[in-house]
Amino acid sequence: RKKFLLAGIKMRLKKRLGIVFVGIALLPFVAGTLFIMLQTSRTIKQDSAGFLTEYTGNIAGTISAFFSDKCTYIDAFSDLRAVRTFDWPGIAPEFHAVAKRNGSFDTFVLGKKDGSYYRSDLAGNPSFGGLITDDNDSPSAKLLSLSARDYFIKLVANNTENKKILILSNPNLSMATGKKQIVIATNIINDSESVGLLAITVAGTSLQEKLDTIAIGTDSAFGKDATIAIVSDSGAVVSLKTYDENAKAYAERALNVAEEFKLDTLSPDFAKSISTDLEQGKLGFSSFRDSKTNQEMYMVGNLIPGTNYYVFITVPDATLYRSIHDIELSLIIISILTAIVVSFLALFFGSKIANPLIHTAKTLKDISEGSGDLTYRLNLTGKDEITDVGNYFNKFIDTLHTMISQVK
């Protein structure tokens, strides 16, 4: 029973000392760690969001520069008298020479109000004055028409106010060549009326080459799970880039395919977020949860200056805030190791303090409950306050022993 009581006293004292030491050591550490983690996370989130926004803006700026000179050609040439009067024999040679010299676009297209059109890279049908037909060698061929094209509808058919407009078309397949292309077009105004359009065609492969250059380094910046999409204001997917494991780089998924794509090509949640941003005219940094992967995704949208195209980039939370997760993991590991070390030291120093006191308590207990042997003495080592207590105890027993011996 005595041993049990002493063991209970020992465990209570050591436990209390251990808790005190651990609390004193860990509470400031934990509080400081949490403060640092919160401040660091907030700063990194702001920096990461800023970096993604800046990255998207840089892509938008580079694409804008790609289209800029072509837009300048269209805007300038559309005011020429030969263009406004559809003097194709007079203007065709110059258009052909400019396109050949520039090299970054395929051809000029001059379209009339009824949808019939000329191309500077094709002689056209001589029986129709050089207009493009389904068989340019046949006098009985049928004229091809631009009237169903999205850009023709916006610039000519539905432009009832006859405003001067310049737009980039949705990607389409050329009726003349069958190749995928993007048309940069503006309406031709003559006597305050939209009488047709002037356009430049850019091959899908030409834009793809530019975007491939832009996408270099995306994997090092955002890993393999980012998605880069360029969409038109009407919701057509112009370009879509995702990571290709075989190529070990971000690869094109839309421009190089002889097919026209809408937003439903994208993941449903990504498409919905883009559609919402376009409808509300609210671009910038936002987030959504991908229902398929259950990942929190962050998205930035940016208007490509001088165009009606937008670039959107989406990156998973785990990728965008990878450094935060790495820091959190490191701090957790450090905290666990620190807790183990502190607990060990608390028990060690607790024992150093408790053991002499427990030994003193045991000796007093033996004296009080035993035979009253006053020859008991504490074995002492050290030069601290606990040792002083033992010394004073030994002196007290010496004095008591002497007084009792004298009385006897």
CSV table of N, CA, C and O in Angstrom, one decimal, residues 104-167:
chain,number,residue,atom,x,y,z
A,104,SER,N,1.8,35.9,-92.6
A,104,SER,CA,1.2,35.4,-91.3
A,104,SER,C,-0.3,35.2,-91.5
A,104,SER,O,-1.0,34.8,-90.6
A,105,PHE,N,-0.9,35.5,-92.7
A,105,PHE,CA,-2.3,35.2,-93.0
A,105,PHE,C,-2.4,34.7,-94.4
A,105,PHE,O,-1.4,34.8,-95.2
A,106,ASP,N,-3.5,34.0,-94.7
A,106,ASP,CA,-3.6,33.3,-96.0
A,106,ASP,C,-4.0,34.3,-97.2
A,106,ASP,O,-3.4,34.3,-98.2
A,107,THR,N,-5.2,35.0,-96.9
A,107,THR,CA,-5.8,35.7,-98.0
A,107,THR,C,-6.7,36.8,-97.6
A,107,THR,O,-7.1,36.9,-96.4
A,108,PHE,N,-7.0,37.7,-98.5
A,108,PHE,CA,-8.0,38.7,-98.3
A,108,PHE,C,-9.3,38.2,-98.9
A,108,PHE,O,-9.3,37.5,-99.9
A,109,VAL,N,-10.4,38.5,-98.3
A,109,VAL,CA,-11.8,38.1,-98.7
A,109,VAL,C,-12.6,39.4,-98.8
A,109,VAL,O,-12.7,40.2,-97.9
A,110,LEU,N,-13.2,39.6,-100.0
A,110,LEU,CA,-14.1,40.8,-100.2
A,110,LEU,C,-15.5,40.2,-100.4
A,110,LEU,O,-15.7,39.6,-101.4
A,111,GLY,N,-16.4,40.5,-99.5
A,111,GLY,CA,-17.7,40.0,-99.6
A,111,GLY,C,-18.8,41.0,-99.9
A,111,GLY,O,-18.7,42.1,-99.4
A,112,LYS,N,-19.7,40.7,-100.8
A,112,LYS,CA,-20.8,41.6,-101.1
A,112,LYS,C,-22.0,41.4,-100.2
A,112,LYS,O,-22.0,40.5,-99.4
A,113,LYS,N,-22.9,42.3,-100.3
A,113,LYS,CA,-24.0,42.3,-99.4
A,113,LYS,C,-24.9,41.0,-99.5
A,113,LYS,O,-25.6,40.6,-98.6
A,114,ASP,N,-24.9,40.4,-100.7
A,114,ASP,CA,-25.7,39.2,-100.9
A,114,ASP,C,-25.0,38.0,-100.4
A,114,ASP,O,-25.5,36.8,-100.5
A,115,GLY,N,-23.7,38.1,-99.9
A,115,GLY,CA,-22.9,37.0,-99.4
A,115,GLY,C,-21.9,36.4,-100.4
A,115,GLY,O,-21.1,35.6,-100.0
A,116,SER,N,-22.0,36.7,-101.7
A,116,SER,CA,-21.0,36.3,-102.6
A,116,SER,C,-19.7,37.0,-102.3
A,116,SER,O,-19.7,38.1,-101.8
A,117,TYR,N,-18.6,36.4,-102.7
A,117,TYR,CA,-17.3,36.9,-102.3
A,117,TYR,C,-16.1,36.6,-103.3
A,117,TYR,O,-16.2,35.6,-104.1
A,118,TYR,N,-15.1,37.3,-103.1
A,118,TYR,CA,-13.8,37.1,-103.8
A,118,TYR,C,-12.7,36.7,-102.8
A,118,TYR,O,-12.8,37.1,-101.7
A,119,ARG,N,-11.7,36.0,-103.3
A,119,ARG,CA,-10.5,35.6,-102.5
A,119,ARG,C,-9.3,36.0,-103.3
A,119,ARG,O,-9.2,35.7,-104.5
A,120,SER,N,-8.3,36.6,-102.6
A,120,SER,CA,-7.1,37.0,-103.3
A,120,SER,C,-6.2,35.9,-103.7
A,120,SER,O,-5.3,36.1,-104.5
A,121,ASP,N,-6.4,34.7,-103.1
A,121,ASP,CA,-5.5,33.6,-103.4
A,121,ASP,C,-6.1,32.7,-104.4
A,121,ASP,O,-5.5,31.7,-104.8
A,122,LEU,N,-7.3,33.0,-104.9
A,122,LEU,CA,-8.0,32.2,-105.9
A,122,LEU,C,-8.5,33.1,-107.0
A,122,LEU,O,-9.0,34.2,-106.8
A,123,ALA,N,-8.4,32.6,-108.2
A,123,ALA,CA,-8.8,33.4,-109.4
A,123,ALA,C,-10.3,33.5,-109.5
A,123,ALA,O,-10.9,34.4,-110.1
A,124,GLY,N,-11.0,32.6,-108.8
A,124,GLY,CA,-12.5,32.6,-108.9
A,124,GLY,C,-13.0,32.1,-110.2
A,124,GLY,O,-12.3,31.5,-111.1
A,125,ASN,N,-14.2,32.3,-110.4
A,125,ASN,CA,-14.9,31.8,-111.6
A,125,ASN,C,-15.0,33.0,-112.6
A,125,ASN,O,-15.7,33.9,-112.3
A,126,PRO,N,-14.3,32.9,-113.7
A,126,PRO,CA,-14.4,34.0,-114.7
A,126,PRO,C,-15.7,34.3,-115.3
A,126,PRO,O,-16.0,35.4,-115.6
A,127,SER,N,-16.6,33.3,-115.2
A,127,SER,CA,-18.0,33.5,-115.7
A,127,SER,C,-18.8,34.3,-114.8
A,127,SER,O,-19.8,34.8,-115.1
A,128,PHE,N,-18.3,34.5,-113.5
A,128,PHE,CA,-19.0,35.3,-112.5
A,128,PHE,C,-18.1,36.5,-112.1
A,128,PHE,O,-18.3,37.0,-111.0
A,129,GLY,N,-17.2,36.9,-112.9
A,129,GLY,CA,-16.4,38.0,-112.7
A,129,GLY,C,-15.3,37.8,-111.5
A,129,GLY,O,-14.9,38.7,-110.9
A,130,GLY,N,-15.0,36.5,-111.3
A,130,GLY,CA,-13.9,36.2,-110.3
A,130,GLY,C,-14.5,35.9,-109.0
A,130,GLY,O,-13.8,35.6,-108.0
A,131,LEU,N,-15.8,35.9,-108.8
A,131,LEU,CA,-16.5,35.4,-107.6
A,131,LEU,C,-16.2,33.9,-107.4
A,131,LEU,O,-16.1,33.2,-108.3
A,132,ILE,N,-16.2,33.5,-106.1
A,132,ILE,CA,-16.0,32.1,-105.8
A,132,ILE,C,-17.2,31.3,-105.9
A,132,ILE,O,-18.3,31.6,-105.4
A,133,THR,N,-17.1,30.1,-106.7
A,133,THR,CA,-18.2,29.2,-106.9
A,133,THR,C,-17.8,27.8,-106.4
A,133,THR,O,-16.7,27.6,-106.0
A,134,ASP,N,-18.8,26.9,-106.5
A,134,ASP,CA,-18.5,25.6,-106.1
A,134,ASP,C,-17.7,24.8,-107.1
A,134,ASP,O,-17.1,23.8,-106.8
A,135,ASP,N,-17.6,25.4,-108.3
A,135,ASP,CA,-16.7,24.9,-109.4
A,135,ASP,C,-16.3,26.0,-110.2
A,135,ASP,O,-17.0,26.5,-111.1
A,136,ASN,N,-15.1,26.6,-109.9
A,136,ASN,CA,-14.7,27.8,-110.6
A,136,ASN,C,-14.4,27.6,-112.1
A,136,ASN,O,-14.1,28.6,-112.8
A,137,ASP,N,-14.4,26.4,-112.6
A,137,ASP,CA,-14.2,26.2,-114.0
A,137,ASP,C,-15.5,26.0,-114.8
A,137,ASP,O,-15.4,25.9,-116.0
A,138,SER,N,-16.6,26.0,-114.1
A,138,SER,CA,-17.9,25.8,-114.8
A,138,SER,C,-18.7,27.0,-114.9
A,138,SER,O,-19.0,27.7,-113.8
A,139,PRO,N,-19.2,27.4,-116.0
A,139,PRO,CA,-20.1,28.5,-116.2
A,139,PRO,C,-21.4,28.3,-115.5
A,139,PRO,O,-22.1,29.3,-115.2
A,140,SER,N,-21.8,27.1,-115.3
A,140,SER,CA,-23.1,26.8,-114.6
A,140,SER,C,-23.0,26.5,-113.1
A,140,SER,O,-23.9,26.0,-112.5
A,141,ALA,N,-21.8,26.9,-112.6
A,141,ALA,CA,-21.6,26.6,-111.1
A,141,ALA,C,-22.4,27.5,-110.3
A,141,ALA,O,-23.0,28.5,-110.8
A,142,LYS,N,-22.5,27.2,-109.0
A,142,LYS,CA,-23.3,28.0,-108.1
A,142,LYS,C,-22.4,28.8,-107.2
A,142,LYS,O,-21.3,28.4,-106.8
A,143,LEU,N,-22.8,30.0,-107.0
A,143,LEU,CA,-22.0,30.9,-106.1
A,143,LEU,C,-22.0,30.4,-104.7
A,143,LEU,O,-23.0,30.0,-104.1
A,144,LEU,N,-20.8,30.5,-104.1
A,144,LEU,CA,-20.7,30.2,-102.6
A,144,LEU,C,-21.0,31.5,-101.9
A,144,LEU,O,-20.8,32.6,-102.4
A,145,SER,N,-21.6,31.3,-100.7
A,145,SER,CA,-22.1,32.5,-100.0
A,145,SER,C,-21.6,32.5,-98.5
A,145,SER,O,-21.5,31.5,-97.9
A,146,LEU,N,-21.3,33.7,-98.0
A,146,LEU,CA,-20.9,33.9,-96.7
A,146,LEU,C,-22.1,34.2,-95.7
A,146,LEU,O,-21.9,34.5,-94.5
A,147,SER,N,-23.2,34.3,-96.3
A,147,SER,CA,-24.4,34.8,-95.5
A,147,SER,C,-24.7,34.0,-94.2
A,147,SER,O,-25.3,34.6,-93.3
A,148,ALA,N,-24.3,32.8,-94.1
A,148,ALA,CA,-24.5,32.0,-92.9
A,148,ALA,C,-23.4,32.1,-91.9
A,148,ALA,O,-23.5,31.6,-90.8
A,149,ARG,N,-22.3,32.7,-92.3
A,149,ARG,CA,-21.2,32.9,-91.4
A,149,ARG,C,-21.5,33.9,-90.2
A,149,ARG,O,-22.2,34.9,-90.4
A,150,ASP,N,-21.0,33.6,-89.0
A,150,ASP,CA,-21.3,34.4,-87.9
A,150,ASP,C,-20.8,35.8,-88.1
A,150,ASP,O,-21.5,36.8,-87.7
A,151,TYR,N,-19.7,36.0,-88.7
A,151,TYR,CA,-19.2,37.4,-88.9
A,151,TYR,C,-20.0,38.2,-89.9
A,151,TYR,O,-20.1,39.4,-89.7
A,152,PHE,N,-20.5,37.5,-90.9
A,152,PHE,CA,-21.3,38.2,-92.0
A,152,PHE,C,-22.6,38.6,-91.3
A,152,PHE,O,-23.1,39.8,-91.6
A,153,ILE,N,-23.2,37.8,-90.5
A,153,ILE,CA,-24.4,38.1,-89.8
A,153,ILE,C,-24.3,39.4,-88.9
A,153,ILE,O,-25.1,40.3,-88.9
A,154,LYS,N,-23.2,39.4,-88.2
A,154,LYS,CA,-22.9,40.5,-87.2
A,154,LYS,C,-22.6,41.8,-88.0
A,154,LYS,O,-23.1,42.9,-87.6
A,155,LEU,N,-21.8,41.7,-89.0
A,155,LEU,CA,-21.3,42.9,-89.7
A,155,LEU,C,-22.3,43.5,-90.7
A,155,LEU,O,-22.3,44.7,-90.9
A,156,VAL,N,-23.0,42.6,-91.4
A,156,VAL,CA,-23.8,43.0,-92.5
A,156,VAL,C,-25.3,42.8,-92.3
A,156,VAL,O,-26.1,43.7,-92.2
A,157,ALA,N,-25.7,41.5,-92.1
A,157,ALA,CA,-27.1,41.2,-92.1
A,157,ALA,C,-27.8,41.9,-90.9
A,157,ALA,O,-28.9,42.4,-91.0
A,158,ASN,N,-27.2,41.8,-89.7
A,158,ASN,CA,-27.9,42.3,-88.5
A,158,ASN,C,-27.4,43.7,-88.1
A,158,ASN,O,-27.8,44.2,-87.0
A,159,ASN,N,-26.5,44.3,-88.9
A,159,ASN,CA,-26.0,45.6,-88.5
A,159,ASN,C,-26.9,46.7,-89.0
A,159,ASN,O,-26.5,47.5,-90.0
A,160,THR,N,-28.1,46.8,-88.5
A,160,THR,CA,-29.1,47.8,-89.0
A,160,THR,C,-28.7,49.2,-88.8
A,160,THR,O,-29.1,50.1,-89.5
A,161,GLU,N,-27.8,49.5,-87.8
A,161,GLU,CA,-27.4,50.9,-87.5
A,161,GLU,C,-26.2,51.2,-88.3
A,161,GLU,O,-25.7,52.4,-88.2
A,162,ASN,N,-25.7,50.3,-89.1
A,162,ASN,CA,-24.5,50.5,-90.0
A,162,ASN,C,-23.3,51.1,-89.3
A,162,ASN,O,-22.6,52.0,-89.7
A,163,LYS,N,-23.1,50.5,-88.1
A,163,LYS,CA,-21.9,50.9,-87.3
A,163,LYS,C,-20.7,50.2,-87.9
A,163,LYS,O,-20.7,49.1,-88.4
A,164,LYS,N,-19.5,50.9,-87.8
A,164,LYS,CA,-18.3,50.3,-88.2
A,164,LYS,C,-17.8,49.3,-87.1
A,164,LYS,O,-17.6,49.7,-86.0
A,165,ILE,N,-17.7,48.1,-87.5
A,165,ILE,CA,-17.3,47.0,-86.5
A,165,ILE,C,-16.2,46.2,-87.1
A,165,ILE,O,-16.1,45.9,-88.3
A,166,LEU,N,-15.3,45.7,-86.2
A,166,LEU,CA,-14.2,44.8,-86.5
A,166,LEU,C,-14.3,43.6,-85.6
A,166,LEU,O,-14.2,43.8,-84.4
A,167,ILE,N,-14.4,42.4,-86.1
A,167,ILE,CA,-14.5,41.3,-85.2
A,167,ILE,C,-13.6,40.1,-85.7
A,167,ILE,O,-13.2,40.1,-86.9
